[in-house]
Short mmCIF file of C-alpha atoms in Angstrom, two decimals:
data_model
loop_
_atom_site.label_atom_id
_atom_site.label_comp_id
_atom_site.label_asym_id
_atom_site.label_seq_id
_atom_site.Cartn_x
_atom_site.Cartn_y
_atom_site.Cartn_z
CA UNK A 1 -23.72 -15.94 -75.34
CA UNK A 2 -22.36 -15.83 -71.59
CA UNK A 3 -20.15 -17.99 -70.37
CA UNK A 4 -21.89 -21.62 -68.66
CA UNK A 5 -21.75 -21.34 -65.03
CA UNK A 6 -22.92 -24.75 -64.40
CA UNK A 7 -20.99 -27.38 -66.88
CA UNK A 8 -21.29 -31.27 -67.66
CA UNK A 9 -19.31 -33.22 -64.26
CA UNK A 10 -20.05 -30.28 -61.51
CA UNK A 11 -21.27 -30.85 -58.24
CA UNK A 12 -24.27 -29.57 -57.55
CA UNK A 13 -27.11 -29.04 -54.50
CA UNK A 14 -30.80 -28.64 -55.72
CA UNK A 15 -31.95 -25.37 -54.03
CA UNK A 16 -35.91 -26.22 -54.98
CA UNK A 17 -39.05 -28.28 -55.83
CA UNK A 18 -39.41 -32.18 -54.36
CA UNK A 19 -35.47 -33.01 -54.33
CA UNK A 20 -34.38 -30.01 -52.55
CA UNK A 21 -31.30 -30.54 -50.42
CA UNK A 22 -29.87 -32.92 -52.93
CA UNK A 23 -26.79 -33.55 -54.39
CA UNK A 24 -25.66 -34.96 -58.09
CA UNK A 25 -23.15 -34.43 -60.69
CA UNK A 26 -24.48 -32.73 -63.70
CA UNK A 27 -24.85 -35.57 -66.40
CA UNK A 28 -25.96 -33.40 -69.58
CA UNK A 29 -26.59 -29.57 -69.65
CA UNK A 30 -28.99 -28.06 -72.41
CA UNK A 31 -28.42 -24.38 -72.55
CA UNK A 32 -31.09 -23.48 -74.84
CA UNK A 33 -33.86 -25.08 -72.78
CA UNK A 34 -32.22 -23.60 -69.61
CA UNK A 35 -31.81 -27.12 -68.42
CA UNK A 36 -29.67 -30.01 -66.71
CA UNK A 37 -30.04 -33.52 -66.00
CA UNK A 38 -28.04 -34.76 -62.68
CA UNK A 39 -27.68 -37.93 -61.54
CA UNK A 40 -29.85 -39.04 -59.05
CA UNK A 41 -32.18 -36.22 -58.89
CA UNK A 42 -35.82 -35.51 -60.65
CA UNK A 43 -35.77 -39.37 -61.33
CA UNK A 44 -38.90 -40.43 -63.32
CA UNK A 45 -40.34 -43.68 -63.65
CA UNK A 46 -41.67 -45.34 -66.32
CA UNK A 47 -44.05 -48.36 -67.04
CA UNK A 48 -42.35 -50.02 -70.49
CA UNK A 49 -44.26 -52.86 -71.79
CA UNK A 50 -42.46 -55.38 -73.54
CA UNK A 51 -41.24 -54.93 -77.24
CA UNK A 52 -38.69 -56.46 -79.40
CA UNK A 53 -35.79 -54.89 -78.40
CA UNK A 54 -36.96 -55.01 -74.41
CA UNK A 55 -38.36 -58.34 -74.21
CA UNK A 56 -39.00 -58.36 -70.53
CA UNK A 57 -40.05 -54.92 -70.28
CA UNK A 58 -40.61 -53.35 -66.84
CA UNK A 59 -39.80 -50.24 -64.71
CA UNK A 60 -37.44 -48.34 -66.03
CA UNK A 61 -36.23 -45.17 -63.90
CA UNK A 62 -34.36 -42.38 -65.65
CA UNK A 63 -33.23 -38.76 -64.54
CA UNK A 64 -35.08 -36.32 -66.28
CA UNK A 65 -33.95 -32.92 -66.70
CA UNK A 66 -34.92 -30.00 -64.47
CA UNK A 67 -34.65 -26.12 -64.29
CA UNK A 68 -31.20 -24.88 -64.42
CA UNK A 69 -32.11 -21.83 -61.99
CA UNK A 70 -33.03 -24.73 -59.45
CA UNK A 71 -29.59 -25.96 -58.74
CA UNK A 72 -26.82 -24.65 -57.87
CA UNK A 73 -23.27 -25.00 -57.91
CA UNK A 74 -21.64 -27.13 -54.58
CA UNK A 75 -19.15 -24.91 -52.79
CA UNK A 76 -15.80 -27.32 -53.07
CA UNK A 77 -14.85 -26.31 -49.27
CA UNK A 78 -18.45 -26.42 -47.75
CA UNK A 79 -20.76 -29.06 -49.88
CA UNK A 80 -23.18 -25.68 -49.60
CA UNK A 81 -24.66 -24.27 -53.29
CA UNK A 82 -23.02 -21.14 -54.37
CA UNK A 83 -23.00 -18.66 -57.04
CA UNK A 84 -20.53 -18.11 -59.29
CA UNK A 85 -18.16 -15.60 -61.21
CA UNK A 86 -15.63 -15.09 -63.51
CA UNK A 87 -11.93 -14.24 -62.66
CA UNK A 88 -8.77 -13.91 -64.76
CA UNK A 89 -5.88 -16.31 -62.90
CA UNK A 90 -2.56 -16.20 -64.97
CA UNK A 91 -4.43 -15.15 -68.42
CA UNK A 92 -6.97 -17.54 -67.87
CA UNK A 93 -10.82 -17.21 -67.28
CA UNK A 94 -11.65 -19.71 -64.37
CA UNK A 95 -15.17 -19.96 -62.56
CA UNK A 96 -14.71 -18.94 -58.23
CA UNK A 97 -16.96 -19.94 -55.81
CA UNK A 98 -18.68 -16.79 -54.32
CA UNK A 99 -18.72 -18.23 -51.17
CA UNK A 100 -15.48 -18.90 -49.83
CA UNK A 101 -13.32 -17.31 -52.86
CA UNK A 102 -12.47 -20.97 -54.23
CA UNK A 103 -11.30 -21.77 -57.58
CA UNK A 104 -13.90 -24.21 -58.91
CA UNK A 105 -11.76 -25.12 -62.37
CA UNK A 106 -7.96 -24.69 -62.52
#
């Protein structure tokens, strides 16, 4: 399998759907689904009724995950999404910012 271009703690702008234009950091990401969960984003709200271990019950709001192909990642010098590849800096593999040429990790 490839290398993750988006990874759990990134920045990211939502390039589609309702939330488009948005910004989160990436809370959980779920390769094999092809999806991530930021924070803020896709937020979906539920009706609980009250149970035993949520006595009061309520409105509970949670982010709920969304495409992967529907974010991407925030340029560190503009804020703007950006693709991504792969570079070799001192022996390492780091991820660059296609943009502006950035290193996103190390």
């Amino acid at each position: 399998m490839s290398a993750a271009k988006i990874k759990k703690g990134d920045n990211v702008v939502v390039r589609s759907g309702k939330d488009k234009g948005r910004t989160g950091t990436v809370l959980q990401v779920m390769p094999k689904e092809g999806k991530v969960v930021v924070q803020g984003v896709n937020v979906a709200v539920r009706h609980r009724k009250p149970t035993q271990l949520n006595p009061q019950g309520g409105i509970e709001r949670r982010e709920a995950p969304m495409a992967i192909a529907k974010v991407g990642l925030a340029d560190p010098k503009t804020g703007k999404a950006t693709r991504v590849r792969f570079e070799e800096k001192d022996g390492k593999k780091v991820r660059v910012a296609v943009k502006s040429g950035e290193t996103i990790d190390g």
